[in-house]
PDB file of C-alpha atoms in Angstrom:
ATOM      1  CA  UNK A   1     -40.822  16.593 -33.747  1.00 52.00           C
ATOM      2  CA  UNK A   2     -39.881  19.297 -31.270  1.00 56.00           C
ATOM      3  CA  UNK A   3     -40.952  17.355 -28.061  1.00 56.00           C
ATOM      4  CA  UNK A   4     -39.037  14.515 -29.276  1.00 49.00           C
ATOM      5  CA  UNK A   5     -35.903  16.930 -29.648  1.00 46.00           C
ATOM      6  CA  UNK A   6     -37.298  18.349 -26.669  1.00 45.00           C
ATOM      7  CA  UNK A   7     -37.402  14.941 -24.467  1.00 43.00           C
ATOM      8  CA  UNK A   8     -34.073  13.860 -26.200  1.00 46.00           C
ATOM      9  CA  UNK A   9     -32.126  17.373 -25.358  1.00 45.00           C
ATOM     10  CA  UNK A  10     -33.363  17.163 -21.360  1.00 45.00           C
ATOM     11  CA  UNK A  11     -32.398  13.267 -21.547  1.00 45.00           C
ATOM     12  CA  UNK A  12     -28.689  13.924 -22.120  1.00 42.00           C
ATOM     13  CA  UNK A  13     -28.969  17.320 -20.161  1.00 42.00           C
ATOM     14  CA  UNK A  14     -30.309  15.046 -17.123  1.00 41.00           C
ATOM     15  CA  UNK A  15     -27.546  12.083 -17.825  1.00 40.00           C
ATOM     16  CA  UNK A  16     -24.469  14.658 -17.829  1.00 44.00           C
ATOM     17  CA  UNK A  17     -26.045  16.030 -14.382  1.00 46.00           C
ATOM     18  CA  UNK A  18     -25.903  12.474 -12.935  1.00 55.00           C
ATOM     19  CA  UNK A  19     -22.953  11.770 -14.627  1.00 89.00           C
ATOM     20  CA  UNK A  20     -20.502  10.024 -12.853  1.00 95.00           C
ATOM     21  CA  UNK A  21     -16.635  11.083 -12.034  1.00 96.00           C
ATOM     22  CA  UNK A  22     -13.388   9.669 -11.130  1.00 97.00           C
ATOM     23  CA  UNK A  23     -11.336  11.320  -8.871  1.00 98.00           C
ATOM     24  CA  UNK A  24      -7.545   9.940  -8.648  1.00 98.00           C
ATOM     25  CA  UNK A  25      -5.536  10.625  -5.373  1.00 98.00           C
ATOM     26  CA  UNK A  26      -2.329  13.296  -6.471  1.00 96.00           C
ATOM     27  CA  UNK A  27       0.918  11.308  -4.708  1.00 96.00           C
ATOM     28  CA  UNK A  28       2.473  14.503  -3.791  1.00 95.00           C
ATOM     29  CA  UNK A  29      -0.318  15.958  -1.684  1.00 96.00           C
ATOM     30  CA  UNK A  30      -1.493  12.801  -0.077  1.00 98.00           C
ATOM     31  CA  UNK A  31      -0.464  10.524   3.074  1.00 98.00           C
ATOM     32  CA  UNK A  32      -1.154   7.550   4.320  1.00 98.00           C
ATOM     33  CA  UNK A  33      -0.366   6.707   7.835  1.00 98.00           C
ATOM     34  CA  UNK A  34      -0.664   4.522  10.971  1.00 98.00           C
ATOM     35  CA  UNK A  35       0.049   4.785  14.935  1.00 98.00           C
ATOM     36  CA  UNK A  36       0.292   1.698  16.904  1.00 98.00           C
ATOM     37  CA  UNK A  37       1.672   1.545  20.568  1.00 97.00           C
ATOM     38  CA  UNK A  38       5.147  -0.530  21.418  1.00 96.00           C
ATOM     39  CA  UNK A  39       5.413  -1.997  25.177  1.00 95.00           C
ATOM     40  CA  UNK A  40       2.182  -0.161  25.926  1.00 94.00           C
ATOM     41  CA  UNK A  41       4.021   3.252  26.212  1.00 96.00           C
ATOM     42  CA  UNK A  42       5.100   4.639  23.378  1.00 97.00           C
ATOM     43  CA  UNK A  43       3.616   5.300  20.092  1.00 97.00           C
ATOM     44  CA  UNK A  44       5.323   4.316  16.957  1.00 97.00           C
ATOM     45  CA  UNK A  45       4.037   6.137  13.572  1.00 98.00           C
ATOM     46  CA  UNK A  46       4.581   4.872  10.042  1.00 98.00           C
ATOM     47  CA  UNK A  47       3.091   5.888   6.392  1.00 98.00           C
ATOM     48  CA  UNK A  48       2.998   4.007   3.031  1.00 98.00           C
ATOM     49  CA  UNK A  49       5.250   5.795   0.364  1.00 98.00           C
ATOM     50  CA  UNK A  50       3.373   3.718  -2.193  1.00 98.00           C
ATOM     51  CA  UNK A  51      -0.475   3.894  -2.708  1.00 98.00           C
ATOM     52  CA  UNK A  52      -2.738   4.519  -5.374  1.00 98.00           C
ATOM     53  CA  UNK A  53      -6.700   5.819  -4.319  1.00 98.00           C
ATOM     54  CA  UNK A  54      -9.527   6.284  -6.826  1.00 98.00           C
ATOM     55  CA  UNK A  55     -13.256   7.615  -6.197  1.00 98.00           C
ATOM     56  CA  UNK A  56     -16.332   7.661  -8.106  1.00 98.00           C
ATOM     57  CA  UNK A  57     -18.807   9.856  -7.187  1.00 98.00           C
ATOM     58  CA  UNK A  58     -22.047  11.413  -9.242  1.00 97.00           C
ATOM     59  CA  UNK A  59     -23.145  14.142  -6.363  1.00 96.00           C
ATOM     60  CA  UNK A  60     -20.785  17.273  -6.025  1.00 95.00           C
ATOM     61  CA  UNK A  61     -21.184  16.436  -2.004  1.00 96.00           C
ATOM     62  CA  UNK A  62     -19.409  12.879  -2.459  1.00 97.00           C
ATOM     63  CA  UNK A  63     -22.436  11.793  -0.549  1.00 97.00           C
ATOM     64  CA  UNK A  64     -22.360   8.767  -3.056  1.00 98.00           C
ATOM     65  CA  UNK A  65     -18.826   7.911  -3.271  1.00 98.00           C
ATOM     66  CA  UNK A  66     -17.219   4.740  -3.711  1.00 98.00           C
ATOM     67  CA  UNK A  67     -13.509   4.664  -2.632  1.00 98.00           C
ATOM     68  CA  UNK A  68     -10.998   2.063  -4.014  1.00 98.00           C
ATOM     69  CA  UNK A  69      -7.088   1.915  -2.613  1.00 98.00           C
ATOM     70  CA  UNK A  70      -4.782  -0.074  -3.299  1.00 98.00           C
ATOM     71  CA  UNK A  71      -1.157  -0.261  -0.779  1.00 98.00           C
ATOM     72  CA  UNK A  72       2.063  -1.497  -1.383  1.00 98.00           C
ATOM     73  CA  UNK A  73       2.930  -2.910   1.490  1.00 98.00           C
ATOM     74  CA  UNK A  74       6.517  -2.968   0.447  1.00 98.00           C
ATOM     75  CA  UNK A  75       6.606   0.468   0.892  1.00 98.00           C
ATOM     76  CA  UNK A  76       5.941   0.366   4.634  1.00 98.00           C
ATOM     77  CA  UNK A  77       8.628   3.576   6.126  1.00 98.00           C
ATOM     78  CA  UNK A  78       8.656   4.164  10.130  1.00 98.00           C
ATOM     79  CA  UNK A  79      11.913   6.009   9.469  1.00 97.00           C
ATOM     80  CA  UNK A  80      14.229   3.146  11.169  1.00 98.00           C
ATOM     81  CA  UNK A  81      15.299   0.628   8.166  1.00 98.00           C
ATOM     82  CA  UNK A  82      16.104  -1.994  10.353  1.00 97.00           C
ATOM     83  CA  UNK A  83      12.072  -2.129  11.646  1.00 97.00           C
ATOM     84  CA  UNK A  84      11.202  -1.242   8.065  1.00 98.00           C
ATOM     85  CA  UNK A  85      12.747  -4.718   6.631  1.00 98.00           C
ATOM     86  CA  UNK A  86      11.464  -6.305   9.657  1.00 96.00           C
ATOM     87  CA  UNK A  87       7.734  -5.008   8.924  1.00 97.00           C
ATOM     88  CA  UNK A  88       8.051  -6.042   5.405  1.00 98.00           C
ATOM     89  CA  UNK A  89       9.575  -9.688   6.109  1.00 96.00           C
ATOM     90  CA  UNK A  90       7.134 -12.849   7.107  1.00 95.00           C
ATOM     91  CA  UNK A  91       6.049 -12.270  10.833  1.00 93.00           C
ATOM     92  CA  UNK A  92       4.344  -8.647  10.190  1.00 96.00           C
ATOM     93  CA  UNK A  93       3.288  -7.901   6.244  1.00 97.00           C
ATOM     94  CA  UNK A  94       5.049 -10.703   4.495  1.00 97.00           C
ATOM     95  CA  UNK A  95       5.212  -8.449   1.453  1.00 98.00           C
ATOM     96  CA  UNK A  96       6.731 -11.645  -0.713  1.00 98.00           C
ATOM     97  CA  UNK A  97       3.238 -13.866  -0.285  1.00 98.00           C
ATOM     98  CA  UNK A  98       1.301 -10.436   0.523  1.00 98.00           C
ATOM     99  CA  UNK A  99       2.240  -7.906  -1.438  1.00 98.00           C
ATOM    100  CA  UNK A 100      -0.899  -5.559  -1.378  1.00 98.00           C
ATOM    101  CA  UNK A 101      -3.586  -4.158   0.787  1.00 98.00           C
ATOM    102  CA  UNK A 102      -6.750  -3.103  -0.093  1.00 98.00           C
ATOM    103  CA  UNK A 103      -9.622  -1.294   1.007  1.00 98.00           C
ATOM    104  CA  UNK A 104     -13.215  -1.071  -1.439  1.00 98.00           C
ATOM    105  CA  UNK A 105     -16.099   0.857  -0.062  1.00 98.00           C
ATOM    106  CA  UNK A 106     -19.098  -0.827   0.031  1.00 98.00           C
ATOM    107  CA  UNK A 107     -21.289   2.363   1.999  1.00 98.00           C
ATOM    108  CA  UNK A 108     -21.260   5.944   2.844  1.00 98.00           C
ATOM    109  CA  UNK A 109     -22.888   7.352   5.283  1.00 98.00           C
ATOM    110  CA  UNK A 110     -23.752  11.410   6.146  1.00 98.00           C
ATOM    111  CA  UNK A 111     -22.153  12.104   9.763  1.00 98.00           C
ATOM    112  CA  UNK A 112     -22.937  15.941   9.532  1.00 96.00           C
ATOM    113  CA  UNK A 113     -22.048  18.533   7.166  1.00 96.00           C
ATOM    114  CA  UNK A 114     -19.358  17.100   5.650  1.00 97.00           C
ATOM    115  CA  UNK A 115     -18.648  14.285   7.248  1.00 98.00           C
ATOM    116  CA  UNK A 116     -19.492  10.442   6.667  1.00 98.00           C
ATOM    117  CA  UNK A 117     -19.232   7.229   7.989  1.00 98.00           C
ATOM    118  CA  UNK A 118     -17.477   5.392   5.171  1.00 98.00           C
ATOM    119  CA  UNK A 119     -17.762   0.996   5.323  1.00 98.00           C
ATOM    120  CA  UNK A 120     -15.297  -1.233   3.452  1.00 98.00           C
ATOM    121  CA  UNK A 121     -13.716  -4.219   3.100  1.00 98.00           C
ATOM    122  CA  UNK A 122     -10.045  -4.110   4.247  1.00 98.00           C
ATOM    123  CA  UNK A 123      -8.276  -7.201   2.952  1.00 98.00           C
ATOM    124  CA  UNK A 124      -4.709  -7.111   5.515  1.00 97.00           C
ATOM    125  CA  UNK A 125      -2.025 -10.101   5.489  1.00 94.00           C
ATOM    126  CA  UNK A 126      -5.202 -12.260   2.992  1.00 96.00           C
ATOM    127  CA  UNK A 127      -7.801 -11.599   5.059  1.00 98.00           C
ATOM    128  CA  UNK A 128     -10.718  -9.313   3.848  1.00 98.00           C
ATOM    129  CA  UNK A 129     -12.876  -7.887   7.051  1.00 98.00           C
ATOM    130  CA  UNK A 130     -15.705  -4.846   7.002  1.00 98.00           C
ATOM    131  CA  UNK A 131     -14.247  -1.918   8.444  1.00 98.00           C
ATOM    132  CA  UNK A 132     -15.898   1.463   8.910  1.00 98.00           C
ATOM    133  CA  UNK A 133     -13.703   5.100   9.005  1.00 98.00           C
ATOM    134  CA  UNK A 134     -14.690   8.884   9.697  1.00 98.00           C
ATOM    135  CA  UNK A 135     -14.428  10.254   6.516  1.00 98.00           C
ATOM    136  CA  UNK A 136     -14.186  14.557   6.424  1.00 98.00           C
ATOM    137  CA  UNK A 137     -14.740  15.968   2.499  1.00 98.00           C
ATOM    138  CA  UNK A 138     -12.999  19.550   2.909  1.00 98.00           C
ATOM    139  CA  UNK A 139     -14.120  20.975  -0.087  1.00 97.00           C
ATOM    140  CA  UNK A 140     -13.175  21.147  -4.159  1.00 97.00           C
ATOM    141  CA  UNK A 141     -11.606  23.914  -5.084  1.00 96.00           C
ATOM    142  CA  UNK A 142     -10.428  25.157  -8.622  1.00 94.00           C
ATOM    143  CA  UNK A 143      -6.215  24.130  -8.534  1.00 91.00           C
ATOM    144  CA  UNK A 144      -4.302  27.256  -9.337  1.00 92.00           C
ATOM    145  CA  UNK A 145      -1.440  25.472 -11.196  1.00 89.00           C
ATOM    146  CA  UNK A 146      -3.678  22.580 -13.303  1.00 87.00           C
ATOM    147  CA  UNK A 147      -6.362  24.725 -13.969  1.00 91.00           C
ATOM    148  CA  UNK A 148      -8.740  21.359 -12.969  1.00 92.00           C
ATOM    149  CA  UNK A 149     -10.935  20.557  -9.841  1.00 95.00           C
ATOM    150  CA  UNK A 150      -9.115  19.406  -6.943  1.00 96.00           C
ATOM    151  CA  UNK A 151     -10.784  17.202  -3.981  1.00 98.00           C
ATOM    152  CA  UNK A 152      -9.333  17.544  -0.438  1.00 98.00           C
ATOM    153  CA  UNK A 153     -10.355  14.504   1.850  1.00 98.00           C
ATOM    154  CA  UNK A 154      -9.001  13.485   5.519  1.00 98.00           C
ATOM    155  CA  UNK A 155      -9.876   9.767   6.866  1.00 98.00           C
ATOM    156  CA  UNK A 156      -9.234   8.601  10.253  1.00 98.00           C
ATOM    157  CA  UNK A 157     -10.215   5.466  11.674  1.00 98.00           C
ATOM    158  CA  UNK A 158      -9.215   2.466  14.214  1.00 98.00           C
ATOM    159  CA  UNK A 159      -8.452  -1.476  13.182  1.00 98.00           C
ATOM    160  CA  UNK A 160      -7.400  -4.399  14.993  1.00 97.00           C
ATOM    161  CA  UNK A 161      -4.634  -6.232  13.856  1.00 96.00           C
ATOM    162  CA  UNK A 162      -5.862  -9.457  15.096  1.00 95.00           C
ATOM    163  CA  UNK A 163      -9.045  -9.763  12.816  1.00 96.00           C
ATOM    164  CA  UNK A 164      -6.308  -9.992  10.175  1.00 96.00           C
ATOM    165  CA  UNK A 165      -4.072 -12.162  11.522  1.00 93.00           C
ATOM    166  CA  UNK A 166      -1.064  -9.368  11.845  1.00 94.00           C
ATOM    167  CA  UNK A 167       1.428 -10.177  14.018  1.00 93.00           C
ATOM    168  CA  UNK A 168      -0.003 -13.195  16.297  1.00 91.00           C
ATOM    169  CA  UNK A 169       3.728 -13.975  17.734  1.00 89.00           C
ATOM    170  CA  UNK A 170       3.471 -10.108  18.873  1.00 90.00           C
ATOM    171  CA  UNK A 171       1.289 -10.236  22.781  1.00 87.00           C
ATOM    172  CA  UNK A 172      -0.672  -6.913  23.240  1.00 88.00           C
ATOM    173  CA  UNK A 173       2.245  -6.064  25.753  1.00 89.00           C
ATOM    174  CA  UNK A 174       4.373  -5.685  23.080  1.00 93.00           C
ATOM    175  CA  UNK A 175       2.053  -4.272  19.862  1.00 96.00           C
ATOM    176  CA  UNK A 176      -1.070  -2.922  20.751  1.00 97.00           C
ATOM    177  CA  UNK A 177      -3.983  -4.668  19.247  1.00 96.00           C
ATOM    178  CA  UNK A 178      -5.938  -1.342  17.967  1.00 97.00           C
ATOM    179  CA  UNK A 179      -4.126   0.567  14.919  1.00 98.00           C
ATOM    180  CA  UNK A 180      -5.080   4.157  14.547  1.00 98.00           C
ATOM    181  CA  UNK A 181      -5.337   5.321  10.501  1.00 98.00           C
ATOM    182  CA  UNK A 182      -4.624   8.585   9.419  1.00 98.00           C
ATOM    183  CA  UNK A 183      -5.094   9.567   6.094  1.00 98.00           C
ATOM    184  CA  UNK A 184      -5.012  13.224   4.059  1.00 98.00           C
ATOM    185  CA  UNK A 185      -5.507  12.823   0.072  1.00 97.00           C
ATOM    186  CA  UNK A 186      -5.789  15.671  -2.665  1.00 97.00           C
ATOM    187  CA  UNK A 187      -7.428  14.062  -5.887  1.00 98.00           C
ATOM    188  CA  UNK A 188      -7.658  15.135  -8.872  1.00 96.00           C
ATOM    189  CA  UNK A 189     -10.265  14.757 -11.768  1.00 93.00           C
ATOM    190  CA  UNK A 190      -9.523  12.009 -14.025  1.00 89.00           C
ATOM    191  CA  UNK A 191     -12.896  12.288 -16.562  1.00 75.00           C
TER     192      UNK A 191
END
């Protein structure tokens, strides 16, 4: 009777270490932004305002992590409202018949201490494509106000707007083709 206790007390002890946990982006400590070029000499930057990020992950490292994000595209901001309406009417995000983006992680990959190469599929404008980002885990640290374990992550990354079908009336003269991602998320434990 004691080895079956035994076996049954290092089962659960084993199932709680592998446990799994969901981590939930916090909205006030997290960004997410782009950078494409205009007339091929200046940059123009922009965020979302709207997002909502969740991870799963059983290793402390996040070595095993599975990312899903989900963007309102409505709430596209490049600080001029006139290019803001523009970005959110039908020849860039056509937020009416489009009116999310989404990326799901379908690998992770170590890239040094740290680091990872993190693949997904990005679905832009109704088109879902594999993309793969630089993902940097900066730690978990103990937050001072909530008392609960807080993730710090930073993503950066390059797509091309034309394996979505963004903006084909817009020449590479006029919108560069690559769009540079920035991303920096705090997340919180949900479980």
């Amino acid at each position: 009777m004691k080895k079956i206790i035994t076996l049954f007390a290092a089962a659960l002890l084993s199932t709680a270490a592998f446990a799994q946990t969901t981590w939930k982006n916090d909205p006030m400590h997290s960004k997410l932004g782009f950078t494409i070029t205009h007339l091929m000499v200046s940059d123009v930057d922009g965020i979302f305002k709207d997002f909502h990020c969740t991870i799963v992950a059983s290793k402390p490292d996040f070595s095993d992590a599975q990312f899903q994000l989900t963007v309102n595209t409505a709430s596209v901001n490049t600080d001029v409202d006139y290019r803001d309406k523009d970005l959110q009417g039908p020849n860039y995000f056509d937020v009416a018949k489009f009116p999310t983006l989404t990326f799901t992680s379908i690998g992770i990959a170590p890239a040094g201490t740290n680091h990872y190469k993190l693949t997904g599929n990005l679905t832009l404008h109704g088109v879902t494509k594999p993309v793969t980002m630089d993902l940097w885990y900066r730690g978990t640290i103990t937050n001072p106000m909530s008392k609960k374990d807080d993730a710090g992550f930073k993503l950066t990354g390059v797509i091309k707007r034309t394996d979505f079908g963004f903006a084909p009336q817009a020449g590479s003269a006029m919108l560069s083709d690559e769009v540079t991602i920035n991303a920096n998320g705090e997340f919180g434990k949900a479980n």
